[in-house]
Coordinates of C-alpha atoms in Angstrom, one line a residue:
M1 CA -4.8 22.7 -19.5
Q2 CA -2.8 23.1 -16.3
V3 CA -1.9 19.8 -14.7
T4 CA -0.7 19.8 -11.1
A5 CA 0.6 16.7 -9.2
I6 CA 0.3 15.7 -5.6
I7 CA 2.3 12.8 -4.0
A8 CA 0.4 11.0 -1.2
E9 CA -0.2 8.1 1.0
W10 CA -3.7 9.3 2.2
N11 CA -3.6 6.8 5.0
P12 CA -6.4 7.7 5.4
L13 CA -7.4 10.8 3.3
H14 CA -8.4 13.4 5.9
R15 CA -9.6 17.0 5.6
G16 CA -6.1 18.4 5.9
H17 CA -5.1 16.5 2.8
L18 CA -7.5 18.5 0.7
L19 CA -5.7 21.7 1.3
P20 CA -3.1 21.1 -1.4
V21 CA -5.9 20.1 -3.8
Q22 CA -7.7 23.4 -3.0
A23 CA -4.4 25.4 -3.2
A24 CA -3.6 23.9 -6.6
R25 CA -7.0 25.0 -7.9
Q26 CA -6.4 28.5 -6.6
Q27 CA -3.1 28.5 -8.4
G28 CA -4.9 27.8 -11.7
A29 CA -4.7 24.0 -11.9
T30 CA -7.5 22.7 -14.2
H31 CA -6.5 19.0 -13.7
I32 CA -4.9 17.2 -10.7
V33 CA -2.9 13.9 -10.8
A34 CA -1.9 12.1 -7.7
I35 CA 0.9 9.5 -7.2
L36 CA -0.5 7.2 -4.4
S37 CA 1.2 4.5 -2.3
G38 CA -0.4 1.0 -2.7
N39 CA -1.3 -1.4 0.1
F40 CA 1.9 -0.7 2.1
V41 CA 3.2 2.6 3.3
Q42 CA 6.5 4.3 4.3
R43 CA 6.0 3.5 8.0
G44 CA 6.7 -0.1 7.1
E45 CA 3.2 -1.4 7.7
P46 CA 0.0 -2.1 5.8
A47 CA -2.2 0.9 4.9
L48 CA -5.3 1.4 6.9
C49 CA -7.4 0.2 3.9
P50 CA -6.4 -1.0 0.4
W51 CA -5.5 1.4 -2.3
Q52 CA -8.8 0.9 -4.2
Y53 CA -10.8 2.6 -1.4
R54 CA -8.3 5.5 -0.9
A55 CA -8.1 6.1 -4.7
A56 CA -11.9 6.1 -5.0
A57 CA -12.2 8.6 -2.1
A58 CA -9.6 10.9 -3.8
L59 CA -11.4 10.8 -7.1
S60 CA -14.5 11.9 -5.4
S61 CA -12.7 14.7 -3.5
G62 CA -11.2 16.7 -6.4
V63 CA -8.4 14.5 -7.8
D64 CA -8.7 13.6 -11.5
L65 CA -6.1 10.8 -12.1
V66 CA -4.4 8.5 -9.6
L67 CA -1.2 6.6 -10.5
Q68 CA 0.5 4.1 -8.2
L69 CA 3.8 4.7 -6.5
P70 CA 5.4 1.3 -7.0
L71 CA 6.1 -0.8 -3.9
P72 CA 9.9 -0.5 -3.8
Y73 CA 9.6 3.3 -3.5
A74 CA 6.5 3.4 -1.3
V75 CA 8.2 1.6 1.5
S76 CA 11.7 3.2 1.1
T77 CA 13.5 6.2 2.6
A78 CA 12.4 9.7 1.8
Q79 CA 15.1 10.0 -0.9
H80 CA 13.9 6.9 -2.8
F81 CA 10.2 7.6 -2.1
A82 CA 10.6 11.0 -3.7
G83 CA 12.8 9.8 -6.5
G84 CA 10.3 7.1 -7.6
A85 CA 7.5 9.6 -7.5
M86 CA 9.3 12.3 -9.4
A87 CA 10.5 9.9 -12.0
S88 CA 6.9 8.7 -12.5
L89 CA 5.7 12.2 -13.0
A90 CA 8.4 13.0 -15.4
A91 CA 7.7 9.8 -17.4
L92 CA 4.0 10.7 -17.7
G93 CA 5.0 13.7 -19.7
A94 CA 1.8 15.6 -18.9
V95 CA 2.5 17.4 -15.6
D96 CA 3.2 21.1 -15.3
S97 CA 3.6 21.6 -11.6
L98 CA 4.0 19.8 -8.2
I99 CA 2.4 21.0 -5.0
F100 CA 3.3 19.7 -1.6
G101 CA 2.8 20.6 2.1
S102 CA 5.8 21.4 4.3
E103 CA 6.3 22.6 7.8
C104 CA 8.2 25.7 6.7
G105 CA 6.1 26.6 3.7
E106 CA 9.0 28.4 2.0
L107 CA 10.3 27.1 -1.3
A108 CA 13.5 29.1 -1.2
A109 CA 14.6 27.7 2.2
L110 CA 13.9 24.2 1.1
R111 CA 15.8 24.7 -2.1
S112 CA 18.8 26.0 -0.2
V113 CA 18.9 22.8 1.9
A114 CA 18.5 20.6 -1.2
A115 CA 21.5 22.4 -2.8
A116 CA 23.5 21.8 0.4
L117 CA 22.7 18.1 0.3
D118 CA 24.0 17.9 -3.2
S119 CA 27.1 20.0 -2.5
P120 CA 30.5 18.4 -3.2
D121 CA 31.5 19.6 0.3
L122 CA 28.9 17.5 2.1
P123 CA 30.8 14.2 2.3
A124 CA 33.7 15.8 4.1
A125 CA 31.3 17.7 6.5
L126 CA 29.4 14.4 7.1
A127 CA 32.3 12.1 8.0
P128 CA 33.2 13.4 11.5
H129 CA 29.6 13.2 12.7
L130 CA 29.2 9.6 11.4
Q131 CA 32.4 8.7 13.2
K132 CA 30.9 9.9 16.4
G133 CA 28.2 7.2 16.0
L134 CA 25.3 9.6 15.2
P135 CA 22.4 8.2 13.3
F136 CA 22.7 9.1 9.6
A137 CA 19.8 11.6 9.7
A138 CA 21.3 13.5 12.7
A139 CA 24.8 13.4 11.2
R140 CA 23.5 14.8 7.9
Q141 CA 21.6 17.6 9.6
A142 CA 24.7 18.5 11.6
A143 CA 26.8 18.5 8.4
V144 CA 24.3 20.7 6.6
H145 CA 24.3 23.1 9.5
S146 CA 28.1 23.5 9.2
L147 CA 27.6 24.4 5.5
L148 CA 24.3 26.4 5.6
G149 CA 23.5 27.5 9.2
E150 CA 20.1 27.5 10.8
D151 CA 18.2 26.4 7.7
A152 CA 19.6 22.9 8.4
G153 CA 16.9 22.7 11.1
L154 CA 14.4 22.1 8.3
L155 CA 15.8 18.5 8.2
S156 CA 14.2 17.8 11.5
S157 CA 10.6 17.8 10.1
P158 CA 9.2 15.0 8.0
N159 CA 7.3 17.0 5.4
N160 CA 10.2 19.4 5.0
I161 CA 12.5 16.4 4.3
L162 CA 10.1 15.0 1.7
G163 CA 9.8 18.4 0.0
I164 CA 13.6 18.7 -0.1
E165 CA 13.9 15.3 -1.7
Y166 CA 11.3 16.2 -4.3
L167 CA 13.4 19.2 -5.2
R168 CA 16.6 17.2 -5.4
A169 CA 14.9 14.6 -7.6
L170 CA 13.5 17.2 -10.0
R171 CA 16.8 18.8 -10.3
Q172 CA 18.6 15.5 -10.9
L173 CA 16.0 14.6 -13.6
G174 CA 16.4 17.9 -15.3
S175 CA 12.6 18.2 -15.1
N176 CA 10.6 21.3 -16.1
I177 CA 7.9 20.5 -13.5
Q178 CA 7.5 23.6 -11.3
P179 CA 7.4 23.0 -7.6
L180 CA 5.1 24.9 -5.1
T181 CA 4.9 24.4 -1.4
I182 CA 2.2 25.4 1.1
S183 CA 2.4 25.5 4.9
R184 CA 1.3 22.3 6.5
Q185 CA -1.7 22.9 8.8
G186 CA -3.0 20.9 11.7
A187 CA -1.4 18.5 14.2
S188 CA 2.2 17.6 13.7
H189 CA 3.1 14.3 12.2
D190 CA 3.3 12.3 15.5
A191 CA 1.4 14.7 17.8
A192 CA -0.3 13.0 20.8
E193 CA -3.3 15.3 20.8
P194 CA -5.6 16.3 17.9
D195 CA -5.3 19.8 16.5
T196 CA -8.4 22.0 16.8
D197 CA -8.8 22.0 13.0
F198 CA -7.0 18.9 11.6
S199 CA -5.9 15.7 13.2
S200 CA -2.8 14.0 11.7
A201 CA -3.2 10.7 9.8
S202 CA -1.3 9.0 12.7
Q203 CA -3.9 10.2 15.2
L204 CA -6.7 9.1 13.0
R205 CA -5.3 5.7 12.5
Q206 CA -4.8 5.2 16.2
R207 CA -8.4 6.4 17.0
F208 CA -9.9 4.2 14.3
L209 CA -8.0 1.1 15.4
T210 CA -9.2 1.6 19.0
G211 CA -12.8 1.6 17.7
Q212 CA -13.4 5.4 17.7
D213 CA -15.5 7.2 15.0
I214 CA -13.2 9.3 12.9
S215 CA -15.7 10.2 10.1
S216 CA -16.0 13.8 11.2
S217 CA -12.3 14.3 10.4
L218 CA -12.5 12.7 7.0
P219 CA -13.9 14.0 3.7
P220 CA -17.3 12.3 3.2
A221 CA -16.0 10.2 0.4
M222 CA -13.2 8.8 2.6
A223 CA -15.6 8.1 5.4
E224 CA -17.9 6.3 3.0
Q225 CA -15.1 4.2 1.5
L226 CA -13.6 3.3 4.9
E227 CA -17.0 2.0 6.1
L228 CA -17.4 0.2 2.8
A229 CA -14.0 -1.5 3.2
R230 CA -15.0 -2.5 6.8
Q231 CA -18.3 -4.0 5.7
R232 CA -16.6 -5.9 2.9
G233 CA -13.9 -7.3 5.3
A234 CA -11.2 -5.5 3.2
L235 CA -9.4 -3.9 6.2
P236 CA -6.1 -5.6 7.1
Q237 CA -6.5 -7.8 10.1
L238 CA -3.5 -6.6 12.0
E239 CA -3.4 -9.5 14.6
L240 CA -3.3 -12.0 11.7
W241 CA -0.7 -9.9 9.9
E242 CA 1.5 -9.7 13.0
R243 CA 1.4 -13.5 13.6
A244 CA 2.3 -14.2 9.9
F245 CA 4.9 -11.4 10.0
L246 CA 6.8 -12.8 13.1
A247 CA 6.5 -16.4 11.8
H248 CA 8.1 -15.3 8.5
L249 CA 10.9 -13.5 10.2
R250 CA 11.7 -16.5 12.5
A251 CA 12.2 -18.6 9.4
M252 CA 14.9 -16.4 8.0
T253 CA 18.6 -16.9 8.3
E254 CA 21.2 -14.2 8.9
T255 CA 22.1 -14.4 5.2
D256 CA 18.5 -13.7 4.3
Y257 CA 18.6 -10.6 6.5
A258 CA 21.9 -9.4 5.1
A259 CA 20.3 -9.4 1.6
L260 CA 17.6 -6.9 2.6
P261 CA 17.5 -3.2 1.6
D262 CA 19.3 -0.8 4.0
V263 CA 20.9 -3.6 6.1
T264 CA 24.5 -2.7 6.9
E265 CA 27.1 -2.8 9.7
G266 CA 26.0 -6.1 11.1
L267 CA 22.3 -5.2 11.5
E268 CA 21.4 -8.6 10.2
H269 CA 22.8 -10.2 13.4
R270 CA 20.7 -8.1 15.6
L271 CA 17.6 -8.7 13.6
Y272 CA 18.2 -12.5 13.5
R273 CA 18.7 -12.7 17.3
A274 CA 15.7 -10.5 18.1
S275 CA 13.4 -12.4 15.7
R276 CA 14.1 -15.6 17.7
T277 CA 12.8 -14.3 21.0
A278 CA 10.4 -11.4 20.3
K279 CA 6.7 -12.1 20.9
T280 CA 5.5 -8.9 19.3
T281 CA 6.7 -6.6 16.5
E282 CA 7.2 -3.8 19.1
E283 CA 9.3 -6.1 21.2
L284 CA 11.4 -7.1 18.2
L285 CA 12.0 -3.4 17.3
A286 CA 13.0 -2.6 20.9
E287 CA 15.5 -5.4 20.9
A288 CA 17.0 -4.6 17.5
K289 CA 17.1 -0.8 17.8
T290 CA 20.3 1.1 18.4
K291 CA 21.4 4.7 18.2
R292 CA 22.2 4.2 14.5
Y293 CA 19.0 2.3 13.6
T294 CA 15.7 4.1 14.2
H295 CA 12.3 2.4 14.5
A296 CA 11.3 3.8 11.2
R297 CA 14.3 2.3 9.4
L298 CA 13.9 -1.1 11.1
R299 CA 10.2 -1.2 10.3
R300 CA 11.0 -0.7 6.6
V301 CA 13.7 -3.4 6.7
L302 CA 11.4 -5.9 8.3
L303 CA 8.6 -5.1 5.9
A304 CA 11.0 -5.8 3.0
A305 CA 11.7 -9.1 4.6
M306 CA 8.0 -10.0 4.8
L307 CA 7.4 -8.9 1.2
E308 CA 10.7 -10.5 0.0
L309 CA 11.8 -7.2 -1.4
P310 CA 15.4 -7.4 -2.6
A311 CA 17.9 -4.6 -2.1
G312 CA 18.5 -2.1 -4.8
L313 CA 15.1 -1.9 -6.5
S314 CA 14.3 1.5 -5.0
A315 CA 17.4 3.0 -6.7
E316 CA 16.2 1.8 -10.1
E317 CA 14.0 3.7 -12.5
P318 CA 10.3 2.9 -12.4
P319 CA 9.5 0.3 -15.2
Y320 CA 5.9 1.4 -15.8
L321 CA 3.1 3.7 -14.9
R322 CA 0.1 2.0 -13.3
V323 CA -3.3 3.8 -13.5
L324 CA -5.4 3.2 -10.3
G325 CA -8.3 5.3 -11.4
F326 CA -9.5 8.4 -13.2
T327 CA -12.4 10.7 -13.8
A328 CA -13.5 12.3 -17.1
K329 CA -10.9 15.0 -16.5
G330 CA -8.4 12.3 -15.7
A331 CA -9.0 10.8 -19.1
E332 CA -8.0 14.2 -20.6
I333 CA -4.7 14.0 -18.7
L334 CA -4.2 10.5 -20.1
N335 CA -5.0 11.8 -23.6
R336 CA -2.5 14.6 -23.1
A337 CA 0.1 11.9 -22.1
K338 CA -0.3 10.0 -25.4
G339 CA 2.8 10.3 -27.4
C340 CA 4.6 11.9 -24.4
H341 CA 4.9 9.2 -21.8
T342 CA 8.2 7.5 -21.7
L343 CA 7.2 4.4 -19.8
P344 CA 4.4 1.8 -20.4
L345 CA 1.1 3.2 -19.1
S346 CA -1.9 0.9 -18.2
A347 CA -4.4 0.1 -15.6
S348 CA -3.7 -3.6 -16.0
L349 CA -0.8 -5.0 -13.9
A350 CA -1.0 -8.2 -16.1
E351 CA -0.4 -6.1 -19.2
L352 CA 2.4 -4.0 -17.6
E353 CA 4.4 -7.1 -16.5
K354 CA 4.9 -7.9 -20.2
A355 CA 6.8 -4.7 -20.7
G356 CA 10.2 -6.2 -19.8
E357 CA 12.3 -8.0 -17.2
A358 CA 12.2 -5.0 -14.7
A359 CA 8.4 -4.6 -15.2
A360 CA 7.9 -8.3 -14.5
R361 CA 9.9 -8.1 -11.3
F362 CA 8.0 -5.1 -10.0
A363 CA 4.6 -6.6 -11.0
A364 CA 5.5 -9.9 -9.2
L365 CA 6.3 -7.9 -6.1
E366 CA 3.0 -6.1 -6.3
A367 CA 1.1 -9.3 -6.6
R368 CA 3.0 -10.9 -3.7
A369 CA 2.3 -7.8 -1.6
A370 CA -1.4 -8.0 -2.4
E371 CA -1.4 -11.5 -1.0
R372 CA 0.2 -10.5 2.2
T373 CA -1.8 -7.5 3.4
G374 CA -3.4 -9.3 6.4
Q375 CA -6.8 -8.8 4.9
S376 CA -9.8 -10.8 6.1
V377 CA -10.4 -14.4 5.2
F378 CA -13.5 -14.9 3.1
L379 CA -16.0 -17.8 3.3
L380 CA -17.8 -18.7 0.1
L381 CA -20.8 -21.0 0.5
L382 CA -22.1 -22.7 -2.7
T383 CA -25.5 -24.3 -2.5
V384 CA -26.9 -26.6 -5.3
T385 CA -30.6 -26.6 -6.1
D386 CA -32.7 -27.7 -9.0
T387 CA -34.1 -25.0 -11.4
Q388 CA -37.1 -24.5 -9.0
G389 CA -34.9 -23.8 -6.0
Q390 CA -35.5 -27.2 -4.4
I391 CA -33.2 -30.0 -3.4
P392 CA -32.4 -32.0 -6.6
A393 CA -33.2 -35.6 -7.0
I394 CA -30.5 -37.8 -5.5
K395 CA -28.9 -38.9 -8.8
L396 CA -28.8 -35.3 -10.2
L397 CA -27.5 -34.0 -6.9
N398 CA -24.7 -36.5 -6.6
N399 CA -23.6 -35.9 -10.2
S400 CA -23.8 -32.1 -9.7
M401 CA -21.8 -32.1 -6.5
D402 CA -19.1 -34.3 -8.1
R403 CA -18.8 -31.9 -11.0
L404 CA -18.8 -28.9 -8.8
R405 CA -16.1 -30.4 -6.6
D406 CA -13.9 -30.9 -9.8
C407 CA -14.5 -27.2 -10.8
L408 CA -13.5 -26.1 -7.3
L409 CA -10.3 -28.2 -7.3
H410 CA -9.3 -26.7 -10.7
S411 CA -10.2 -23.1 -9.9
L412 CA -8.7 -22.5 -6.5
R413 CA -5.2 -21.7 -5.3
R414 CA -3.1 -24.1 -3.2
N415 CA -3.6 -22.1 0.0
D416 CA -7.5 -22.0 -0.4
V417 CA -9.5 -24.6 1.5
V418 CA -12.6 -26.4 0.3
S419 CA -14.9 -28.8 2.2
R420 CA -18.3 -30.5 1.7
F421 CA -20.5 -28.6 4.1
S422 CA -23.8 -30.5 3.7
A423 CA -25.5 -32.8 1.1
T424 CA -26.1 -29.8 -1.1
Q425 CA -23.3 -27.4 -0.2
F426 CA -19.5 -26.7 -0.4
V427 CA -17.8 -24.2 1.7
V428 CA -14.6 -22.5 0.5
M429 CA -12.1 -20.5 2.6
L430 CA -10.4 -17.8 0.6
S431 CA -7.4 -16.2 2.3
S432 CA -5.4 -13.0 1.6
L433 CA -7.9 -11.6 -0.9
T434 CA -9.9 -8.4 -1.1
F435 CA -13.7 -8.6 -1.4
E436 CA -13.4 -7.7 -5.1
N437 CA -10.9 -10.5 -5.8
S438 CA -13.0 -13.0 -3.9
L439 CA -16.0 -12.1 -6.1
M440 CA -13.7 -12.8 -9.1
V441 CA -12.9 -16.2 -7.7
Q442 CA -16.6 -16.9 -7.2
D443 CA -17.4 -15.8 -10.7
R444 CA -14.6 -18.0 -12.1
I445 CA -16.0 -21.1 -10.3
L446 CA -19.6 -20.5 -11.5
G447 CA -18.5 -19.7 -15.0
R448 CA -16.4 -22.8 -15.2
F449 CA -19.2 -25.0 -14.0
K450 CA -21.6 -23.5 -16.5
R451 CA -19.2 -23.9 -19.4
E452 CA -18.3 -27.5 -18.6
N453 CA -21.8 -28.7 -17.7
P454 CA -24.3 -26.9 -19.9
R455 CA -26.8 -29.7 -19.8
I456 CA -27.1 -30.2 -16.1
A457 CA -30.3 -28.6 -14.9
V458 CA -29.2 -27.2 -11.5
R459 CA -28.5 -23.8 -10.1
I460 CA -25.6 -22.8 -7.8
H461 CA -26.4 -20.1 -5.3
P462 CA -23.2 -18.4 -3.9
K463 CA -23.0 -16.5 -0.6
L464 CA -19.8 -14.6 0.2
Q465 CA -18.8 -13.0 3.5
P466 CA -15.7 -12.1 5.5
M467 CA -14.8 -14.5 8.4
D468 CA -14.1 -12.7 11.6
P469 CA -10.9 -14.3 12.9
I470 CA -12.0 -14.1 16.5
C471 CA -15.6 -15.2 15.9
T472 CA -16.5 -18.9 16.1
Q473 CA -20.2 -18.5 15.9
E474 CA -22.1 -19.7 12.8
R475 CA -23.0 -16.8 10.6
F476 CA -24.5 -18.3 7.5

């Protein structure tokens, strides 16, 4: 067995993302494990679709096992993103190699820059550039140039930077995982125009969000999963997300901002002032941005505010390994990990949160993030009939509706809304849930009614659908 790992956001999974999978197979990999970001990504925003759909597409496209990159690392800097991913792979205890794409495609060059970043001479080389007021990334590149020469230019490309951080993290962990890089193909990370062969994920997101068909640029499984997420109302509603996002930021104090990750040098004052006047996220970023604070850094800070992510978590070790999905070959990887993994390993977040204080904190953050993805609101219509599908007799109907109302009030969350819709119907508005979780709520209500009222001869007919936030037309 030869297990190769890939670190990914797959936001969305496109044809260019399959190149490392194919290269790993060509290098002799028999099994592939991926570490995947959850519902939020490093850009500081919700993923195009929830992790369930991206993981399912990956498992149908050559990946065997998908583990989650916990939230604090997924929305952090390249250093902490890579550190969390490499620590997770090392803790699994079943990975032989790591493959990643980079703009340069040369492992030796990336290793030389990684060594320079860990050199004891770096702090002295870095100081004068920071004193000039350069952003940290530019100051660091200039410092590495003074130590290394032209290879410092590798720090100007995002995939090179991530690759360098993977190498640093593996060395610091003392891991035996063998790294391999391949040249990244297709459009550059933020290119305005599509490449003739592969569009970037940024381009595809922009096209999708403006209503264009991107299915030809995606593996069939991702195109299918993206359409399924759309049909189920599982795609984040970005207009709703932005309104909630700005409202949350306006309610924060300067002290709240100061406690966020990566907030230094008075940034909390700029963010506080900008949040009071900005009408859009972009306007807020423009008002808060300085030469030292890039849009990417600010986006991550603001997302941390929305998700109530405290400072320092991304520097901690992962507290668990969460399985998002696997194939039959993925089960073989998990079997290999038995007796080797050094962190709790499970597909159940509820189970993992019992593993200790740190695990409970991380699990609570994941649960909170799942509630704040800006996903569709769902409407659940519950209709009561007799066993023949007809309107029950008035006495039976009134008794049944009273008992159903009690079940609803004891089964829903505080932010859910329930109302009598007609003589035989209740309507429930479920917010901040995926389609799958809404089905779970539906089943919980029906199960409770059946358990508590086994002798009542009625049937409850559920109908669940997403509610379009800009549509006021009756759809039932």
